[in-house]
PDB file of C-alpha atoms in Angstrom:
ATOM      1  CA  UNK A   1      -7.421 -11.353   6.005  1.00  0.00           C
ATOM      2  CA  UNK A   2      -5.884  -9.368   8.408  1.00  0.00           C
ATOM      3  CA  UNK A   3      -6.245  -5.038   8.170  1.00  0.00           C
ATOM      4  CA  UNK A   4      -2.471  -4.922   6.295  1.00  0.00           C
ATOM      5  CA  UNK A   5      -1.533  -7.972   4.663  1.00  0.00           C
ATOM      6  CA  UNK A   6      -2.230  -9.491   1.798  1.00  0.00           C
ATOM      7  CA  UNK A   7       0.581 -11.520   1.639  1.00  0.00           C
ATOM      8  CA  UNK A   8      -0.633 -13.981   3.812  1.00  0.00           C
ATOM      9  CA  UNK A   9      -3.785 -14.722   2.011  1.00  0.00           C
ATOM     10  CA  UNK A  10      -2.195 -18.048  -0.262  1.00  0.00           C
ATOM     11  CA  UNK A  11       1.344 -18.988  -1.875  1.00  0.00           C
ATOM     12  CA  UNK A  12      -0.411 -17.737  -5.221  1.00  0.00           C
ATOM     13  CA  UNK A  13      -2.292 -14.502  -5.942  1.00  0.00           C
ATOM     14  CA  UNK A  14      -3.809 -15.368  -9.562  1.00  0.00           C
ATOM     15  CA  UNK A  15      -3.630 -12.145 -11.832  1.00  0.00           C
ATOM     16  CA  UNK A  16      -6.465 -12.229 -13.796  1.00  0.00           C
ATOM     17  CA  UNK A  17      -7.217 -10.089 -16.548  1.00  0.00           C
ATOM     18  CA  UNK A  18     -11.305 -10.417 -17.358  1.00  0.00           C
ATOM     19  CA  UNK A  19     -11.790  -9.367 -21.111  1.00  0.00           C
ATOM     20  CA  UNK A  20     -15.617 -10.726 -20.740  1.00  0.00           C
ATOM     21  CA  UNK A  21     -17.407  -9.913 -17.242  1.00  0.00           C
ATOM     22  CA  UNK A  22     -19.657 -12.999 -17.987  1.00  0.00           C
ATOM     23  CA  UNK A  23     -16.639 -15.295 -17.104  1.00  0.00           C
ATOM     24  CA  UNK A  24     -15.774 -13.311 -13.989  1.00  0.00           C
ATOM     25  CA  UNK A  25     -18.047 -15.303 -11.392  1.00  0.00           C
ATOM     26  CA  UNK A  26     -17.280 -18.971 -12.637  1.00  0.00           C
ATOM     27  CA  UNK A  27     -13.587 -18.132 -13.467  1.00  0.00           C
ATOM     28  CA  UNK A  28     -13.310 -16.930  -9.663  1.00  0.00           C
ATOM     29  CA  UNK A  29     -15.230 -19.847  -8.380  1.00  0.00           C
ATOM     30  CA  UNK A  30     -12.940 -22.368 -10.281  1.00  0.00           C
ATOM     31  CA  UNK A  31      -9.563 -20.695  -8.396  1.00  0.00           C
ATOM     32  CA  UNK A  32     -11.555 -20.297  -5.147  1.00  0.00           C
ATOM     33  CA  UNK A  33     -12.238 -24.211  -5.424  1.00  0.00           C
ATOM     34  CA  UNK A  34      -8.879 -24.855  -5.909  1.00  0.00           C
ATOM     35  CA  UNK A  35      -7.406 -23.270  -2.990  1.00  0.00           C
ATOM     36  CA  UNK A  36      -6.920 -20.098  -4.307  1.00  0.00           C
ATOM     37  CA  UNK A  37      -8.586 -17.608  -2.143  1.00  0.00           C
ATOM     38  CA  UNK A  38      -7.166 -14.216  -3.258  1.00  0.00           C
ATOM     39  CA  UNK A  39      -8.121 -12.814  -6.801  1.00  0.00           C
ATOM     40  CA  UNK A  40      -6.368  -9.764  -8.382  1.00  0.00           C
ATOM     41  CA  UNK A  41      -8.186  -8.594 -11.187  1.00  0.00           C
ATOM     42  CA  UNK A  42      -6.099  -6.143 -13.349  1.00  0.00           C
ATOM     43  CA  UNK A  43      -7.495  -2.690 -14.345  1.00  0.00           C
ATOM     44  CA  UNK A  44      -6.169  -3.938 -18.336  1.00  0.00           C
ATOM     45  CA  UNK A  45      -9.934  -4.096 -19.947  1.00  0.00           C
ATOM     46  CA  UNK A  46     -12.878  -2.159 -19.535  1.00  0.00           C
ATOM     47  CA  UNK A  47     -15.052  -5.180 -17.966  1.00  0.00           C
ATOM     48  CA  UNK A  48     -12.289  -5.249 -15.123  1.00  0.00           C
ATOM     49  CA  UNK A  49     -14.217  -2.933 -12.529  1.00  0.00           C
ATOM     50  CA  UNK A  50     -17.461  -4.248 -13.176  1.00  0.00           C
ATOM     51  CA  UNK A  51     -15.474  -8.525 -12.925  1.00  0.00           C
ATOM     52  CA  UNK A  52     -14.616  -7.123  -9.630  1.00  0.00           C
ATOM     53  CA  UNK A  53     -18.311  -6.225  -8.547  1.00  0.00           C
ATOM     54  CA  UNK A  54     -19.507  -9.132  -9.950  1.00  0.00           C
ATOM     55  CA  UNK A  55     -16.938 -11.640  -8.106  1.00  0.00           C
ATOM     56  CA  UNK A  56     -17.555  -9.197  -4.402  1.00  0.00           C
ATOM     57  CA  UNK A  57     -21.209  -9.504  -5.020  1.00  0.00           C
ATOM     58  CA  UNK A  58     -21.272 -13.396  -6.128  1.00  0.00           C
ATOM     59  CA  UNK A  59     -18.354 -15.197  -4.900  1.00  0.00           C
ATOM     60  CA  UNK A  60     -18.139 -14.472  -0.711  1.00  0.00           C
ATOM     61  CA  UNK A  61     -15.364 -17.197  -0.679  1.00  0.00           C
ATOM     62  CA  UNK A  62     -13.167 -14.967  -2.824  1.00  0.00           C
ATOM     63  CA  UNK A  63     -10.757 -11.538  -1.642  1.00  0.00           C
ATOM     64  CA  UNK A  64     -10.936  -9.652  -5.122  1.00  0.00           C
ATOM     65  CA  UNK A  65      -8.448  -7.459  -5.449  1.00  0.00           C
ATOM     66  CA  UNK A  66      -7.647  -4.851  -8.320  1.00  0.00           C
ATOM     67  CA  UNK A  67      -4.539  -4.602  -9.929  1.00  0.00           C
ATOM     68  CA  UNK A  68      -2.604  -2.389 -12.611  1.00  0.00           C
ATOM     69  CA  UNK A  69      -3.589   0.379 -10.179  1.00  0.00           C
ATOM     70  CA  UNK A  70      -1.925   3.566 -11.702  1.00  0.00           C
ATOM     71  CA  UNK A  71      -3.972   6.783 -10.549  1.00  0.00           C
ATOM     72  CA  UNK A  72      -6.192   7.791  -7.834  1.00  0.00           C
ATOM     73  CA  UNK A  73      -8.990   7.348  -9.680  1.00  0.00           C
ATOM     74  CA  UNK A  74      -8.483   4.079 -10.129  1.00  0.00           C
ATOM     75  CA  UNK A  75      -8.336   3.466  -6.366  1.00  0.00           C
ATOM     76  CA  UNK A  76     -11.567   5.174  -5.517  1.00  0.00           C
ATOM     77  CA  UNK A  77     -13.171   2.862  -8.646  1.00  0.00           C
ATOM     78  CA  UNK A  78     -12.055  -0.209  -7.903  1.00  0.00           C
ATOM     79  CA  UNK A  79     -12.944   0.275  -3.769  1.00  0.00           C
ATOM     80  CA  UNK A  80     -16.212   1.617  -4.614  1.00  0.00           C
ATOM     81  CA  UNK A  81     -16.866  -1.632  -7.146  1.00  0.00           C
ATOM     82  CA  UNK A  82     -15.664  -3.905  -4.076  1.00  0.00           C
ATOM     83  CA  UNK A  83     -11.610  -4.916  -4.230  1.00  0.00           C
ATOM     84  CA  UNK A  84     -10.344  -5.708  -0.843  1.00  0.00           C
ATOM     85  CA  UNK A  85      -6.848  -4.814  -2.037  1.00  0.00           C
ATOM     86  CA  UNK A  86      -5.193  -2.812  -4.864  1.00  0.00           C
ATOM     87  CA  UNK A  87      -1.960  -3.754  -6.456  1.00  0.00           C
ATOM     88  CA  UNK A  88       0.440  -1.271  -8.418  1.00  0.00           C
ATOM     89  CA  UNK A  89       3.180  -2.421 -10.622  1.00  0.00           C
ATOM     90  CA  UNK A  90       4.972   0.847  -9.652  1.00  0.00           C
ATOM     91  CA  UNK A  91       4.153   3.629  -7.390  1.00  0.00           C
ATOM     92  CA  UNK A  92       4.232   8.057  -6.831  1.00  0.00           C
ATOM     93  CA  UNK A  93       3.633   9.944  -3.852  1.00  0.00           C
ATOM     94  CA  UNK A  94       0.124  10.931  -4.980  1.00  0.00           C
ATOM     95  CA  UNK A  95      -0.488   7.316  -5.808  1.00  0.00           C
ATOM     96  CA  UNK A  96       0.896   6.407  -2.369  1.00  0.00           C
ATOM     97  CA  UNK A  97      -1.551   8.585  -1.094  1.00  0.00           C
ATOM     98  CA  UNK A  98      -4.456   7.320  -2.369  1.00  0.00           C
ATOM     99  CA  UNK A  99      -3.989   3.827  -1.669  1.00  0.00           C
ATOM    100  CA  UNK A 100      -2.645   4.647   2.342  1.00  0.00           C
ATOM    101  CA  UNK A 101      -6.427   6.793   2.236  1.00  0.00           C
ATOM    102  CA  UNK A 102      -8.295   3.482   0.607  1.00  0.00           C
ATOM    103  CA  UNK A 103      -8.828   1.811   3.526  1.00  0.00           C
ATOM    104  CA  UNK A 104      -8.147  -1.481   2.228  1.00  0.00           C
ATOM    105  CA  UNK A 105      -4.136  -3.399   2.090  1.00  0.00           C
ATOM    106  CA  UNK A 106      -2.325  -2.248  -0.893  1.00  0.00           C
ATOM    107  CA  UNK A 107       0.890  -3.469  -2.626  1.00  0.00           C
ATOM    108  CA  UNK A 108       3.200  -0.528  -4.193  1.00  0.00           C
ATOM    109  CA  UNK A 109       5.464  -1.903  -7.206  1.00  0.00           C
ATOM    110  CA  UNK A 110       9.063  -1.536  -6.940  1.00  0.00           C
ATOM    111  CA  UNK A 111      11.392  -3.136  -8.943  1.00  0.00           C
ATOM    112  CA  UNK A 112      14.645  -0.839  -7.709  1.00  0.00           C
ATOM    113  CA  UNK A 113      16.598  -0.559  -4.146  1.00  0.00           C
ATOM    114  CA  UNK A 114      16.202   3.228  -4.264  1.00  0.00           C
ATOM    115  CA  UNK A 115      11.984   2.532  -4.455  1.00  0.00           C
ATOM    116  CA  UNK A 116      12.228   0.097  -1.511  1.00  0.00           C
ATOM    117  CA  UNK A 117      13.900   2.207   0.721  1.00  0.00           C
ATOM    118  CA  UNK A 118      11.940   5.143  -0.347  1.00  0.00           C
ATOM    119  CA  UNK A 119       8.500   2.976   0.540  1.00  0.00           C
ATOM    120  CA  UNK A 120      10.107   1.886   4.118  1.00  0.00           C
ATOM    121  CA  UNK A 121      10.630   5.659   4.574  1.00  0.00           C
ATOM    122  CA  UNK A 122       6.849   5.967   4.051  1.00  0.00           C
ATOM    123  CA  UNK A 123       6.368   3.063   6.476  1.00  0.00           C
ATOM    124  CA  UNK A 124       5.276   0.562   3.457  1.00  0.00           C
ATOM    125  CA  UNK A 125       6.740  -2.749   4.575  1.00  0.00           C
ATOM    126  CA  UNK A 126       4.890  -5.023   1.727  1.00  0.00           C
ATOM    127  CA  UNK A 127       5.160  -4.156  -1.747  1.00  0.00           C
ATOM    128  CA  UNK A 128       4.960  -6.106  -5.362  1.00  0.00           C
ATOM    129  CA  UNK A 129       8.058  -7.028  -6.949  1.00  0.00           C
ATOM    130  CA  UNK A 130       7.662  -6.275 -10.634  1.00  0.00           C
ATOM    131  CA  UNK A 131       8.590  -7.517 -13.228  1.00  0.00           C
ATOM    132  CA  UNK A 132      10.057  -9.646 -11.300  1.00  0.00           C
ATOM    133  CA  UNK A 133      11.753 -11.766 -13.880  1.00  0.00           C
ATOM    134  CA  UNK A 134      13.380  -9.274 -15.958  1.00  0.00           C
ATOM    135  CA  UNK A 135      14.031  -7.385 -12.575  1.00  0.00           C
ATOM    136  CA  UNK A 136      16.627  -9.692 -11.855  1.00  0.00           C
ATOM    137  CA  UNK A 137      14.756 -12.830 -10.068  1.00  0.00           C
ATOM    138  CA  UNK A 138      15.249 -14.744  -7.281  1.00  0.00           C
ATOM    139  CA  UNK A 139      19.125 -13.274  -7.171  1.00  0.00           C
ATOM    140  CA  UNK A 140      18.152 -10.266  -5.965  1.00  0.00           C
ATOM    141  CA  UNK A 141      15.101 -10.897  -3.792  1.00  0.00           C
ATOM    142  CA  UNK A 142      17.988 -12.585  -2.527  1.00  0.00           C
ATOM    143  CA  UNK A 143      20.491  -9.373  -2.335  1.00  0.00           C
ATOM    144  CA  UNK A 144      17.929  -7.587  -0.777  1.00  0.00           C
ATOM    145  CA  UNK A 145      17.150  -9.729   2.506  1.00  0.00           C
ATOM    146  CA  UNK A 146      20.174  -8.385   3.961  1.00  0.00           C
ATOM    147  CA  UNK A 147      20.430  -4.836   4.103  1.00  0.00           C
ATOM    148  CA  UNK A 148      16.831  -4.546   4.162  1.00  0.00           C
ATOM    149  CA  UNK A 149      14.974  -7.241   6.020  1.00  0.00           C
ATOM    150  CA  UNK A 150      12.347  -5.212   7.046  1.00  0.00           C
ATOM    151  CA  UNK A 151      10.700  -5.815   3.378  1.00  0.00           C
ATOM    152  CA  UNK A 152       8.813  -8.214   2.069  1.00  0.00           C
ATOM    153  CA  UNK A 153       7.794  -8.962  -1.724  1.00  0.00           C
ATOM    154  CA  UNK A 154       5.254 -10.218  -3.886  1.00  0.00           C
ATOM    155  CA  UNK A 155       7.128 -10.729  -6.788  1.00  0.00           C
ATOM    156  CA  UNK A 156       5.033 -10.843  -9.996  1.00  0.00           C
ATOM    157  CA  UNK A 157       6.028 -10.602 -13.657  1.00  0.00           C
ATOM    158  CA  UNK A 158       7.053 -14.171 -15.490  1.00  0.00           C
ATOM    159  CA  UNK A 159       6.948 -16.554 -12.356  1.00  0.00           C
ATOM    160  CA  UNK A 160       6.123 -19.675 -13.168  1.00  0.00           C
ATOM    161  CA  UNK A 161       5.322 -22.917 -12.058  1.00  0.00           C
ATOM    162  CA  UNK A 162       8.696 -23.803 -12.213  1.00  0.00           C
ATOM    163  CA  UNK A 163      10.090 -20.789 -10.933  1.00  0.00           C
ATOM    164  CA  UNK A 164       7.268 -20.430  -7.771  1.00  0.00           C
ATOM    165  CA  UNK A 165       8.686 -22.578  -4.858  1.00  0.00           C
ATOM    166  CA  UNK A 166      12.512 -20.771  -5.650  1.00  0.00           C
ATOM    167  CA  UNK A 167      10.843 -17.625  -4.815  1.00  0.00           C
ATOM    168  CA  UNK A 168       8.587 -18.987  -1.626  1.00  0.00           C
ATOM    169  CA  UNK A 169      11.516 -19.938  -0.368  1.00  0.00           C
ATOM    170  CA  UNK A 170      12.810 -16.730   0.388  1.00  0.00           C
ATOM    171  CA  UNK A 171      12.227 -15.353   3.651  1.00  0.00           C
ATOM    172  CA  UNK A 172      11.172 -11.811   2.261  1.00  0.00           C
ATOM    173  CA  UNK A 173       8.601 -13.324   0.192  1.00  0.00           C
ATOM    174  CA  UNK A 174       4.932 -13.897   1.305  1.00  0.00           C
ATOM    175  CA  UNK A 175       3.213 -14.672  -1.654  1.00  0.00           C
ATOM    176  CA  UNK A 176       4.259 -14.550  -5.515  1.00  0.00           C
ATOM    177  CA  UNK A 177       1.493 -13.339  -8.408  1.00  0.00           C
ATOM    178  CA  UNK A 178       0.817 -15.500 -11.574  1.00  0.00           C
ATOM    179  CA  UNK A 179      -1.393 -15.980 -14.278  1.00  0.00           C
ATOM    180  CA  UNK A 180       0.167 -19.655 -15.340  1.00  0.00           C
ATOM    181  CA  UNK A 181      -3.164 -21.013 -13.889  1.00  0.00           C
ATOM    182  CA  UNK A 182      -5.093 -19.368 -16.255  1.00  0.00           C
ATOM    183  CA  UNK A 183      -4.079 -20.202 -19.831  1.00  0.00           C
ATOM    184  CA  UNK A 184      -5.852 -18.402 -22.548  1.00  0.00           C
ATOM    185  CA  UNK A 185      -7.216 -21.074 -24.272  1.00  0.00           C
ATOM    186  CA  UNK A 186      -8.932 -22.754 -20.813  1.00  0.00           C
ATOM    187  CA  UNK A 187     -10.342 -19.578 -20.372  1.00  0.00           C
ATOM    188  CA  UNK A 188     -11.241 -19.123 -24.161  1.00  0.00           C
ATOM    189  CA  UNK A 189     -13.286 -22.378 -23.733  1.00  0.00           C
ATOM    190  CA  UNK A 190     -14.745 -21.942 -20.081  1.00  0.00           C
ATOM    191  CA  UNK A 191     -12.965 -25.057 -19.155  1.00  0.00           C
ATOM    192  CA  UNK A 192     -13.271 -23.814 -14.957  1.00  0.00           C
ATOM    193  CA  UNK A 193     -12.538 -27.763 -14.124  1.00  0.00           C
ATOM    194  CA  UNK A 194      -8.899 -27.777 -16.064  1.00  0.00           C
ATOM    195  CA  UNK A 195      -8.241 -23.800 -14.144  1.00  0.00           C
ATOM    196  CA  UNK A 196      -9.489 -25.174 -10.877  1.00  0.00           C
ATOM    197  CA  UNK A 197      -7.043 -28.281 -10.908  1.00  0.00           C
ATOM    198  CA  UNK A 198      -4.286 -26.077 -11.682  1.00  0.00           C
ATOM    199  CA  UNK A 199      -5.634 -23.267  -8.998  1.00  0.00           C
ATOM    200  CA  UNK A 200      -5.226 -26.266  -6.730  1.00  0.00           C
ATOM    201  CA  UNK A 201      -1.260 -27.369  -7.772  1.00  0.00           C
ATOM    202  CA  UNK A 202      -0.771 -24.030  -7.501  1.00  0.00           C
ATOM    203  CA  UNK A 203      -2.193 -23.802  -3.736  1.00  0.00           C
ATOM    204  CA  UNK A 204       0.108 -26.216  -2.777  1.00  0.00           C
ATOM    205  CA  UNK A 205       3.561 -24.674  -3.637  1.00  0.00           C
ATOM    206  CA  UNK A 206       5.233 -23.726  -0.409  1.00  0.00           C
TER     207      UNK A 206
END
């Protein structure tokens, strides 16, 4: 991974939200195996912090990330527990702040015009688009290319399968986040060989 992208790192960032730290290591293993290299754990339960120490500590393959990143607290716990990135499904100038002061890539949500321009002012170039689905899509990803070219998107929030390879096929976006690799009941039953074959259909969307 280079110092400022993240977007780079696969097609597919898998959004993971860890409600039992005991499935953290195998869960991450099983997407790492699959192609999958980068790993955004959401700040959503409280065994998210210490799923991101355990998958730093065990799983040297994997770039854990945190996501759901909403205070500056939250950045200086989830660097301190290991995430090599932080994710934000929206963003403030005291957020901002803390994440630019992190030392590790970031991705500021935006799901508005206004917010994109108002990042580029702050010389933020890569940001999260969220949610991207009820943001208005692919369409205006689209719209957005032109006036502003100088952005580029993760957009996360209802992307599918389906809907991946519409949005990798825009030129302002790097990567797209997803949890369709993860169903509930695979993880309910620790089935890691059904999340790793899907991990790996998922690694090779373009």
């Amino acid at each position: 991974m280079t110092d400022s992208s993240v977007l780079d790192l696969a097609p597919v960032v898998p959004v993971v939200v860890v409600e039992d730290v005991a499935d953290a290591v195998p869960l991450a293993r099983a997407l790492v195996a699959g192609g999958l290299r980068a790993i955004e754990v959401t700040l959503r339960t409280p065994a998210a912090l210490d799923a991101i120490r355990a998958v730093a500590n065990e799983v040297p393959d994997a770039v854990v990330g945190a996501g759901t990143v909403i205070s500056p607290q939250n950045v200086a716990d989830s660097v301190a527990a290991g995430a090599r990135f932080l994710v934000s499904p929206g963003w403030t100038d005291t957020l901002l702040d803390a994440m630019k002061g992190s030392g590790v890539p970031f991705l500021p949500g935006v799901s508005t015009t206004s917010e994109v321009v108002a990042l580029l002012e702050c010389g933020v170039s890569e940001m999260k688009f969220f949610p991207a689905e009820a943001a208005g899509g692919v369409p205006y990803l689209k719209s957005l290319a032109g006036p502003l070219p100088q952005a580029r998107f993760c957009p996360t929030g209802g992307v599918s399968l389906g809907s991946a390879p519409s949005y990798l096929a825009l030129k302002n976006v790097g990567c797209v986040g997803g949890s369709w690799m993860l169903p509930t009941d695979a993880v309910a039953a620790k089935d890691w060989a059904r999340i790793e074959t899907l991990a790996r259909e998922a690694a090779g969307l373009k």
